[in-house]
Tab-separated table of C-alpha atoms and ligand atoms in Angstrom:
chain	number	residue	atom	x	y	z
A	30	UNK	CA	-30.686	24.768	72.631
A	31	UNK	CA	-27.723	23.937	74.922
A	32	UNK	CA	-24.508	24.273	73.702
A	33	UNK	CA	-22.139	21.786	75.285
A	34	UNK	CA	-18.754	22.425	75.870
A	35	UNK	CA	-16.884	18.999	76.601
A	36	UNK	CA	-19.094	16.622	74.307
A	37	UNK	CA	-16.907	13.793	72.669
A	38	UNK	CA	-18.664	11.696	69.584
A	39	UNK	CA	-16.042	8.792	68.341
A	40	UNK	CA	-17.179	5.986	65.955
A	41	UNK	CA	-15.518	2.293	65.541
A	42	UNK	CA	-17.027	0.094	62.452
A	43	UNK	CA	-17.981	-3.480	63.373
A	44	UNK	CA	-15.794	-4.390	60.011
A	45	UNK	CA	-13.693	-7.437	61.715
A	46	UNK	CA	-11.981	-8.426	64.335
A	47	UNK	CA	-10.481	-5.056	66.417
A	48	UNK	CA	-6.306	-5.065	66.506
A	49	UNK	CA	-3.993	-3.217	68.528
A	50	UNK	CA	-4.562	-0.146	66.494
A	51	UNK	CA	-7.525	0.260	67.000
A	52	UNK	CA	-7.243	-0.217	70.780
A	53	UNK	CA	-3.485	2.244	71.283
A	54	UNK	CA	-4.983	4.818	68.769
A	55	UNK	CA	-8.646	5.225	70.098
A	56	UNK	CA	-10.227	3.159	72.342
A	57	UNK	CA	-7.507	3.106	75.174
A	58	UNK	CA	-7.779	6.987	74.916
A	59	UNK	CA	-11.403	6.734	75.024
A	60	UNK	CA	-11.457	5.116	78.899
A	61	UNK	CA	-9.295	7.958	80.376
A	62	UNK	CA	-11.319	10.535	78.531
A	63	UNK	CA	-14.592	9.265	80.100
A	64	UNK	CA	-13.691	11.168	83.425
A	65	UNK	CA	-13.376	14.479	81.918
A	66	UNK	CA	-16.396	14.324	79.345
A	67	UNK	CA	-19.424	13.455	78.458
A	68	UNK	CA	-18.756	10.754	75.774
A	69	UNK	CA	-21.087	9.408	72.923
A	70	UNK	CA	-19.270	5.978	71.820
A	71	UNK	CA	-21.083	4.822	68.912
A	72	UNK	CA	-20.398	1.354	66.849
A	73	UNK	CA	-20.736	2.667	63.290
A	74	UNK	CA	-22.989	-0.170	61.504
A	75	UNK	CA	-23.725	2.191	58.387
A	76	UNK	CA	-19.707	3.058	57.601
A	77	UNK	CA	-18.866	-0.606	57.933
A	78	UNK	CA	-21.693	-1.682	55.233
A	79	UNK	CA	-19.583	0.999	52.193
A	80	UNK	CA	-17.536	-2.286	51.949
A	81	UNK	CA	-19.541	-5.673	52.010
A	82	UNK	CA	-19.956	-6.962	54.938
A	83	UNK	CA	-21.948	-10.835	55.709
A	84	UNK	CA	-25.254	-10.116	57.298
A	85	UNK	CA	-24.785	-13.324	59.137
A	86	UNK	CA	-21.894	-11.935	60.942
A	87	UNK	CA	-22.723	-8.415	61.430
A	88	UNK	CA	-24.877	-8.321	64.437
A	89	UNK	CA	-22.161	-10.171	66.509
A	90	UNK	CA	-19.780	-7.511	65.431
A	91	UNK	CA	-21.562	-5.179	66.366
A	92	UNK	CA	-21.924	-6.304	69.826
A	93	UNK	CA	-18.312	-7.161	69.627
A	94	UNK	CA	-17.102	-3.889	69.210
A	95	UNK	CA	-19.430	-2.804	72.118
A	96	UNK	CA	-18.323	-5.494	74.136
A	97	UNK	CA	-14.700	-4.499	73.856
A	98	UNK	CA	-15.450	-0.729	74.420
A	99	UNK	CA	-16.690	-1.932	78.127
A	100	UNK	CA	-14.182	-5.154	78.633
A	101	UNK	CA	-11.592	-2.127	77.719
A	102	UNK	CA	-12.925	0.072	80.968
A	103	UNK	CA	-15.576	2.605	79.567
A	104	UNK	CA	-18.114	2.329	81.666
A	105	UNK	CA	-21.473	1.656	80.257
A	106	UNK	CA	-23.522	3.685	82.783
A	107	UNK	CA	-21.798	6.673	82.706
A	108	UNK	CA	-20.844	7.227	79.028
A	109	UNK	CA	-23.239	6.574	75.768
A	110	UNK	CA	-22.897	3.089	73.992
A	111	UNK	CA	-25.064	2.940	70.841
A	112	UNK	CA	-25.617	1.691	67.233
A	113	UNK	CA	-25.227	4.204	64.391
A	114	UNK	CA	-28.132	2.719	62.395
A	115	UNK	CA	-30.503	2.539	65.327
A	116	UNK	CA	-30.497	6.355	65.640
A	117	UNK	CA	-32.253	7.097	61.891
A	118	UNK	CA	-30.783	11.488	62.606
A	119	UNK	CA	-27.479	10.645	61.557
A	120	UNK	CA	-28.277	9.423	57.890
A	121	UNK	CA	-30.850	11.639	57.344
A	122	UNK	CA	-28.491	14.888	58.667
A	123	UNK	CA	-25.414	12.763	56.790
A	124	UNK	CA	-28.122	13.915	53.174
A	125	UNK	CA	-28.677	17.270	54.181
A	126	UNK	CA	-24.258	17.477	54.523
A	127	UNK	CA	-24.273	15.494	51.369
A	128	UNK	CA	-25.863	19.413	49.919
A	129	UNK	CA	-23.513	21.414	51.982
A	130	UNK	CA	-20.287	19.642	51.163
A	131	UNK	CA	-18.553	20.013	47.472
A	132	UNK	CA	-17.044	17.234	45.433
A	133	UNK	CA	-13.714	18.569	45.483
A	134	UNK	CA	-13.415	17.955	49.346
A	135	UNK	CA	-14.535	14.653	49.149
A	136	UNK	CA	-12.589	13.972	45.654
A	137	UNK	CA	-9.423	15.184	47.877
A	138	UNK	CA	-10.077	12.644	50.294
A	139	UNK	CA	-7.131	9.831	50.889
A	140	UNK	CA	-8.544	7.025	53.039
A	141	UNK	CA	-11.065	6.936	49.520
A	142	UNK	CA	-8.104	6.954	47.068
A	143	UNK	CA	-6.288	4.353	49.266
A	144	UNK	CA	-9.633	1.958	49.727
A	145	UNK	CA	-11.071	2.480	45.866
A	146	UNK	CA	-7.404	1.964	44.255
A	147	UNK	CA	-7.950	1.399	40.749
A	148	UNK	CA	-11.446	0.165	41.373
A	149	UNK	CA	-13.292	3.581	41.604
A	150	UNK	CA	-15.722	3.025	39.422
A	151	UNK	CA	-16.870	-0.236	40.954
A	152	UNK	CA	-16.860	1.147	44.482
A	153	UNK	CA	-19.910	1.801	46.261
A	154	UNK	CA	-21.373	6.021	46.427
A	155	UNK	CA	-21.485	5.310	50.198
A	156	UNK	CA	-17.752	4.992	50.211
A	157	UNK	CA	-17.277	8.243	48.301
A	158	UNK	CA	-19.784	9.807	50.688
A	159	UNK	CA	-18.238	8.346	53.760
A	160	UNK	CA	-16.819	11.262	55.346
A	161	UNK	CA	-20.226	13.324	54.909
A	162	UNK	CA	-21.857	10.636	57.663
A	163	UNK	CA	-18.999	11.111	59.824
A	164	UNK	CA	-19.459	14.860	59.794
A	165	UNK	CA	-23.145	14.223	60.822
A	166	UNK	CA	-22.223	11.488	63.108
A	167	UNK	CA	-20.033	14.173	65.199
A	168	UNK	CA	-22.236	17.366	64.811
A	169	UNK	CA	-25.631	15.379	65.372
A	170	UNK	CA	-24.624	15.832	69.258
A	171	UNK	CA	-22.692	19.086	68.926
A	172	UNK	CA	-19.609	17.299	70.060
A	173	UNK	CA	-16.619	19.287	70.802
A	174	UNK	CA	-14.040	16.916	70.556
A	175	UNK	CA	-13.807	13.569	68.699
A	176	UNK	CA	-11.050	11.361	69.675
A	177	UNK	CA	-9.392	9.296	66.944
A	178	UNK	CA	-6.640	7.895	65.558
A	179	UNK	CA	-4.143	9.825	63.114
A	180	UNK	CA	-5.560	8.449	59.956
A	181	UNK	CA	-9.172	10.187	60.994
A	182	UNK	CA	-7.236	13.109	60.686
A	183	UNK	CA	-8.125	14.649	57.105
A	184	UNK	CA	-11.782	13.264	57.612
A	185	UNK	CA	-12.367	15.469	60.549
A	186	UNK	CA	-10.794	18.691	58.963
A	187	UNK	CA	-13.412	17.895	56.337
A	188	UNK	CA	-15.992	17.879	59.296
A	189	UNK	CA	-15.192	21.136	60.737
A	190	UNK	CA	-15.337	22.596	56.896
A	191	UNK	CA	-19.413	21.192	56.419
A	192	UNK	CA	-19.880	22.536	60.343
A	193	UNK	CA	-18.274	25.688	58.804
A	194	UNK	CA	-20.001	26.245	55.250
A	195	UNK	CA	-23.288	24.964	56.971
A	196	UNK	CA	-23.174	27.826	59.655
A	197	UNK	CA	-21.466	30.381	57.354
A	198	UNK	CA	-24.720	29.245	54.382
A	199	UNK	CA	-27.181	29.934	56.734
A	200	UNK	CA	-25.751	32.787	59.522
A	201	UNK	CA	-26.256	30.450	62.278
A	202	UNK	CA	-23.878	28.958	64.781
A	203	UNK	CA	-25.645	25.874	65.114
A	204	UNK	CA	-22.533	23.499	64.749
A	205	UNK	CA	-19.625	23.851	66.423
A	206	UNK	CA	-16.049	23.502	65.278
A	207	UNK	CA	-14.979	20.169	66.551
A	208	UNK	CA	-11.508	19.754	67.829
A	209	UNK	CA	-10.281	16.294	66.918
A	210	UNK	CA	-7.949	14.720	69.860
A	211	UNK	CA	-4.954	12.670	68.304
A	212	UNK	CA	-3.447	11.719	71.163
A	213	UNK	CA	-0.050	9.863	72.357
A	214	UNK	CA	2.415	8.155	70.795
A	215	UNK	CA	0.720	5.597	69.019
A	216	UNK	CA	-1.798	7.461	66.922
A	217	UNK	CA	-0.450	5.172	63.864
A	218	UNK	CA	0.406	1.473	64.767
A	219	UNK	CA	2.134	-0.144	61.660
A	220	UNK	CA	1.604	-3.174	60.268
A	221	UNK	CA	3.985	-6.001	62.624
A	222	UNK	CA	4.857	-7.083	58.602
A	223	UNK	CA	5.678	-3.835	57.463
A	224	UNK	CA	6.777	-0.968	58.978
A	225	UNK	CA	5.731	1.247	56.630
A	226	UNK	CA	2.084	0.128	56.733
A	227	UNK	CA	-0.701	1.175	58.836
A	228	UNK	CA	-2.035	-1.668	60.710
A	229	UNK	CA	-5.607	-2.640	59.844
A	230	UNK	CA	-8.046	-4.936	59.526
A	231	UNK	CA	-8.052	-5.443	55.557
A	232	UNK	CA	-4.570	-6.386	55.639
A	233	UNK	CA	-4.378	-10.244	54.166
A	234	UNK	CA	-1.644	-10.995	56.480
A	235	UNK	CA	-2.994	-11.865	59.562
A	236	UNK	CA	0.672	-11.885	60.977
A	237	UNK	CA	0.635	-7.982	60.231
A	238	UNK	CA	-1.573	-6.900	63.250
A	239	UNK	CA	-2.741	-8.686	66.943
A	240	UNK	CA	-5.838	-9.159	67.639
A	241	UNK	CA	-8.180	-8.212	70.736
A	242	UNK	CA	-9.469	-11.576	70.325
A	243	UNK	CA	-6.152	-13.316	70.021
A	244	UNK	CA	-4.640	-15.715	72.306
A	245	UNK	CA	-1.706	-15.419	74.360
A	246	UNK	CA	-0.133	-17.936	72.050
A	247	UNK	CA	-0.843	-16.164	69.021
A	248	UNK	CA	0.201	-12.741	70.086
A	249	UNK	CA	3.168	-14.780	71.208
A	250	UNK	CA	4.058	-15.785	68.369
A	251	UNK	CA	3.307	-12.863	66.354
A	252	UNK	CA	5.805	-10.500	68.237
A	253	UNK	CA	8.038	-13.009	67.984
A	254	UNK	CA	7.881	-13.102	63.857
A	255	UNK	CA	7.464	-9.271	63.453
A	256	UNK	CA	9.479	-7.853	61.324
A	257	UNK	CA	12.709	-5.973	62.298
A	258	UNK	CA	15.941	-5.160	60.997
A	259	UNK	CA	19.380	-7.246	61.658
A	260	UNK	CA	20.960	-4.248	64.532
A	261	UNK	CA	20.788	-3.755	67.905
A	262	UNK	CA	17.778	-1.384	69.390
A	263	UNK	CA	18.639	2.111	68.478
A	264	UNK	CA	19.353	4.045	72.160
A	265	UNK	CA	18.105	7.619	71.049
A	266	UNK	CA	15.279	8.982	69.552
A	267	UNK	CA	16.632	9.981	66.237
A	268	UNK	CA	18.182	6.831	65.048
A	269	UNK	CA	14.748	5.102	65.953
A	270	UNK	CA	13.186	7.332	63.917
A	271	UNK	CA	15.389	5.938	60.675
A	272	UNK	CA	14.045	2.549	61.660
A	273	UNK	CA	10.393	2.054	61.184
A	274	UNK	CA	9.939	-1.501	62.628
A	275	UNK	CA	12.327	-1.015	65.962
A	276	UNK	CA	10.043	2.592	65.861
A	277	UNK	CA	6.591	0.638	65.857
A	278	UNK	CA	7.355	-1.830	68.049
A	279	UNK	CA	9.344	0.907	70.993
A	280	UNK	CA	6.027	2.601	70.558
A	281	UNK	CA	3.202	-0.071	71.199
A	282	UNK	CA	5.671	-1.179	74.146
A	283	UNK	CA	5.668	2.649	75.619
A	284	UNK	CA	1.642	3.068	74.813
A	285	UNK	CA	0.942	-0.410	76.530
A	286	UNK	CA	3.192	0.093	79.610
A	287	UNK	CA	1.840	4.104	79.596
A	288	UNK	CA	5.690	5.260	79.388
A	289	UNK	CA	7.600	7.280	77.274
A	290	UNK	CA	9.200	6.024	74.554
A	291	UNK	CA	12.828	7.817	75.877
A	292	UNK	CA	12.328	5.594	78.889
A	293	UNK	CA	11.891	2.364	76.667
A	294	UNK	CA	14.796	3.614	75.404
A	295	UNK	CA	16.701	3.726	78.332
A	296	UNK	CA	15.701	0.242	79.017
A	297	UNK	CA	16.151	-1.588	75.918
A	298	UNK	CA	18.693	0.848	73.951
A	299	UNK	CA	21.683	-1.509	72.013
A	300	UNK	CA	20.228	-4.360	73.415
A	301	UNK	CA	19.210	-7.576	71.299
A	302	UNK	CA	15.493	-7.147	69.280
A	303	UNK	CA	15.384	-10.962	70.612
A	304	UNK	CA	15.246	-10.325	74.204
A	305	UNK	CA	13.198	-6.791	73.828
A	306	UNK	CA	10.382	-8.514	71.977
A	307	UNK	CA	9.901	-11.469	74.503
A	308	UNK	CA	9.400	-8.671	76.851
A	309	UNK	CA	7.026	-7.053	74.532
A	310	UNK	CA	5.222	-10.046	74.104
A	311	UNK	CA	4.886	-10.458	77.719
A	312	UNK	CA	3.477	-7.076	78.193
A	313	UNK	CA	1.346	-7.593	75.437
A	314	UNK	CA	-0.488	-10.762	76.653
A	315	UNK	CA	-0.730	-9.090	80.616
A	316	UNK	CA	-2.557	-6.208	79.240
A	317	UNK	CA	-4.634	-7.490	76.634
A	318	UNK	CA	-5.502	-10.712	78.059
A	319	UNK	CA	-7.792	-9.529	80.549
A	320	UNK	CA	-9.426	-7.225	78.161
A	321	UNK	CA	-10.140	-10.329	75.965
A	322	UNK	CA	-11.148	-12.806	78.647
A	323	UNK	CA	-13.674	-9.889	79.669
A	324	UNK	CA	-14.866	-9.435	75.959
A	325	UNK	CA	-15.452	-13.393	75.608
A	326	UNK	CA	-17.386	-13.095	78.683
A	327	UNK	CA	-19.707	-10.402	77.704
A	328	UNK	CA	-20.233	-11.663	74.515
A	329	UNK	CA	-21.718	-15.016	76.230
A	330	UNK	CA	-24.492	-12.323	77.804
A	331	UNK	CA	-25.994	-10.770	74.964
A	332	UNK	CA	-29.025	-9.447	76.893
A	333	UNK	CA	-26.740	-7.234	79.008
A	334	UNK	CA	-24.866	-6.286	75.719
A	335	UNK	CA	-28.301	-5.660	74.605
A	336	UNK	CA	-29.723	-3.223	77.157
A	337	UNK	CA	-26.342	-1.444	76.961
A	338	UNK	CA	-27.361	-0.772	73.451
A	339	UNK	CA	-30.866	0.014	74.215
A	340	UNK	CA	-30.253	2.766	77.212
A	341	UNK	CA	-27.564	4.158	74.862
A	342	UNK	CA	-29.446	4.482	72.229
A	343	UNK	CA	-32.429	6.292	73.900
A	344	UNK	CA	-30.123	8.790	75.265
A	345	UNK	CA	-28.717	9.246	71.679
A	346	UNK	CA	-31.828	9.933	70.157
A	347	UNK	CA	-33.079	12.529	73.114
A	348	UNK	CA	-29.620	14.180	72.122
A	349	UNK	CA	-29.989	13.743	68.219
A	350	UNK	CA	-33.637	14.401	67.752
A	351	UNK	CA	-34.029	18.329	68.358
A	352	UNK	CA	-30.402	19.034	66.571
A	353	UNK	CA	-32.161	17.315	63.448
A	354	UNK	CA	-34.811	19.473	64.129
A	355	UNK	CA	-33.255	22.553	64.273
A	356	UNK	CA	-31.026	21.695	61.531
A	357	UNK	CA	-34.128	21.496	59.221
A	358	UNK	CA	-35.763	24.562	60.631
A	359	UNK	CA	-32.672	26.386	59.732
A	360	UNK	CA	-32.720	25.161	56.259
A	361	UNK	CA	-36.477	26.370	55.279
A	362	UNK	CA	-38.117	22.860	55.497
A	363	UNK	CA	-41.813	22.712	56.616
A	364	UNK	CA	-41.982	21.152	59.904
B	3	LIG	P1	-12.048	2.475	62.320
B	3	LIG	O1	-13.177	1.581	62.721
B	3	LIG	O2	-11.274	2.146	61.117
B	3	LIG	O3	-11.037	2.613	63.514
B	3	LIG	C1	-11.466	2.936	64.814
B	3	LIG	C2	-10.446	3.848	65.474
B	3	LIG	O4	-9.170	3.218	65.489
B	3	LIG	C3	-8.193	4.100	64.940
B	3	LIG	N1	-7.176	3.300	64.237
B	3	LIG	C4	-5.863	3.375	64.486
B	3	LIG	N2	-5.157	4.117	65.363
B	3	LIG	C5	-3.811	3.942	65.376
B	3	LIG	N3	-3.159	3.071	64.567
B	3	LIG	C6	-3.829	2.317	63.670
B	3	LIG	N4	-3.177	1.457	62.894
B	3	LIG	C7	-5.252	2.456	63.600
B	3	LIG	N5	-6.217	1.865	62.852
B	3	LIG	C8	-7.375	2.400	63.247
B	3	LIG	C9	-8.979	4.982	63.984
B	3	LIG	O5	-8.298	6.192	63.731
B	3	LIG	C10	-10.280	5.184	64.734
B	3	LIG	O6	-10.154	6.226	65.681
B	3	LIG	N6	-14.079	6.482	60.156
B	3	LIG	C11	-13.799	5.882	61.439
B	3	LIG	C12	-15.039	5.560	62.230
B	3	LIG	C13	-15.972	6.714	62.458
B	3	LIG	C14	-15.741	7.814	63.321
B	3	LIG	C15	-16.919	8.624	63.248
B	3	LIG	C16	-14.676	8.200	64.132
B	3	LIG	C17	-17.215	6.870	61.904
B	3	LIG	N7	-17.775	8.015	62.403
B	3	LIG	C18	-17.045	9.806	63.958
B	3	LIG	C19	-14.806	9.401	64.860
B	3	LIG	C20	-15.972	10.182	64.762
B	3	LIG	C21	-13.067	4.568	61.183
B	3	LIG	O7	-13.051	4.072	60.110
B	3	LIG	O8	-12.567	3.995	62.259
């Protein structure tokens, strides 16, 4: 079989509405990666469903989250757009990791800890197993590198331990060792609320994260009421680091305008947080506006969303089939 060596697998769940997280910590990495690798993009239907998600509404996410990865700049024809439950190898290599990993990896898992809280036993398995279909999501196409966002951290170090025990349990070296890519400065947005809080979609507060599908007025006026503390903009690194708002908010500026966050510094350093964020939120709306007046655009042509999907997914399968294949060769199973 042929081994790549520059294979990237990411995943985004069609869970709600994308935010600026999402877009700084992944996807915006995502379109300059696409020149240097061949890239499997895949909207992962079968994560989002460990929570409860409307069935009326999940089809459109779906082809949100697809439309977003192209309004965003990957290009559909060169990389891999696809649905995770449309290609049936990942769940069925997602079992066969269910046997190779141990409960005490996934019992040390802390997205699960943070999601369950005190509800554990009312959670579903599939959210205990979670991190079991990412591994298989990744090592279905031997991808190399998976770019994500720093909270994906833990769950890929759990990834490279199956690819490990799997290829250690049966003296093969099937899998590889996937190198996760955490890149730039805003690998954790916080919450605009909180500084102290990632930014995500299950936050109630919708005033705690923007929107890909927000309007100029809205991201507006959420920059405007972000949180932030009653001093001047720190003018070195260090003191921003004691600050975690002006911190969150110098960093989505610098990952937006593709600067460093010294030079923001430079710029904005002991000036007002009033006249720094009505330059944020300018910056904000220029970048993300066209991305969102694209994505409202594709979404009004589903068939091309559609045979996005459709070519994506046949490559994915001619990719997934004969690793599932030789997975269950490896492990003794008739054929
Ligand atoms: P999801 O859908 O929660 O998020 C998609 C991507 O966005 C990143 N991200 C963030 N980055 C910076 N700051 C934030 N506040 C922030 N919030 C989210 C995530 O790290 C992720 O890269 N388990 C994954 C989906 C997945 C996957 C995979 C990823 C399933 N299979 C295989 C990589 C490879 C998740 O829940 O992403």
């Amino acid at each position: 079989m042929e081994k790549p060596t520059k294979r990237i697998l990411s995943g985004v769940q069609p869970s709600g509405d994308l935010h600026l997280g999402n877009y700084l910590g992944a996807i915006k990495n995502f379109v300059s990666l696409q020149k240097e690798y061949e890239c499997f993009f895949c909207v992962v239907d079968l994560h989002a469903i460990t929570v409860w998600q409307d069935p009326k509404v999940l089809a459109n996410k779906t082809r949100e989250v697809t439309a977003a990865f192209i309004a965003s700049g990957i290009d559909p024809k060169k990389n891999n757009i696809f649905v995770q439950s449309q290609i049936p190898q990942h769940a069925q290599l997602a079992w066969l990791f269910n046997c190779i990993a141990r409960m005490g990896w996934l019992n040390r898992m802390t997205q699960f800890k943070d999601k369950a809280g005190k509800n554990s036993e009312n959670v579903s398995v599939g959210l205990f197993s979670y991190p079991t279909l990412m591994a298989a999501d990744i090592l279905i196409y031997l991808a190399t590198h998976v770019p994500v966002g720093e909270d994906q951290k833990q769950h890929l170090e759990l990834t490279r331990d199956i690819a490990q025990k799997f290829n250690n349990d049966f003296e093969t070296d099937l899998f590889p060792i996937p190198e996760p890519l955490i890149l730039g400065d805003a690998k954790r947005v916080m919450s605009l609320r909180d500084g102290s809080k990632k930014m995500s979609k299950s936050d109630p507060s919708d005033y705690s994260r923007i929107m890909l599908t927000d309007s100029a007025e809205n991201i507006i006026q959420k920059i405007k009421k972000a949180k932030t503390d009653p001093y001047p903009l720190p003018d070195n690194i260090n003191d921003l680091k004691l600050r975690p708002e002006a911190l969150n908010l110098i960093t989505i500026f610098s990952a937006l305008e593709s600067i460093s966050i010294d030079k923001v510094l430079q710029n904005y350093g002991a000036k007002e947080f009033s006249s720094f964020k009505k330059d944020l939120a300018d910056l904000a709306v220029s970048k993300l506006e066209p991305i969102t007046s694209e994505m409202n655009k594709l979404m009004n042509d589903t068939p091309f969303i559609d045979d996005v999907l459709q070519s994506g997914k046949n490559n994915a399968i001619a990719v997934a089939e004969p690793v599932l294949r030789k997975t269950k060769e490896i492990i003794g199973f008739l054929s």
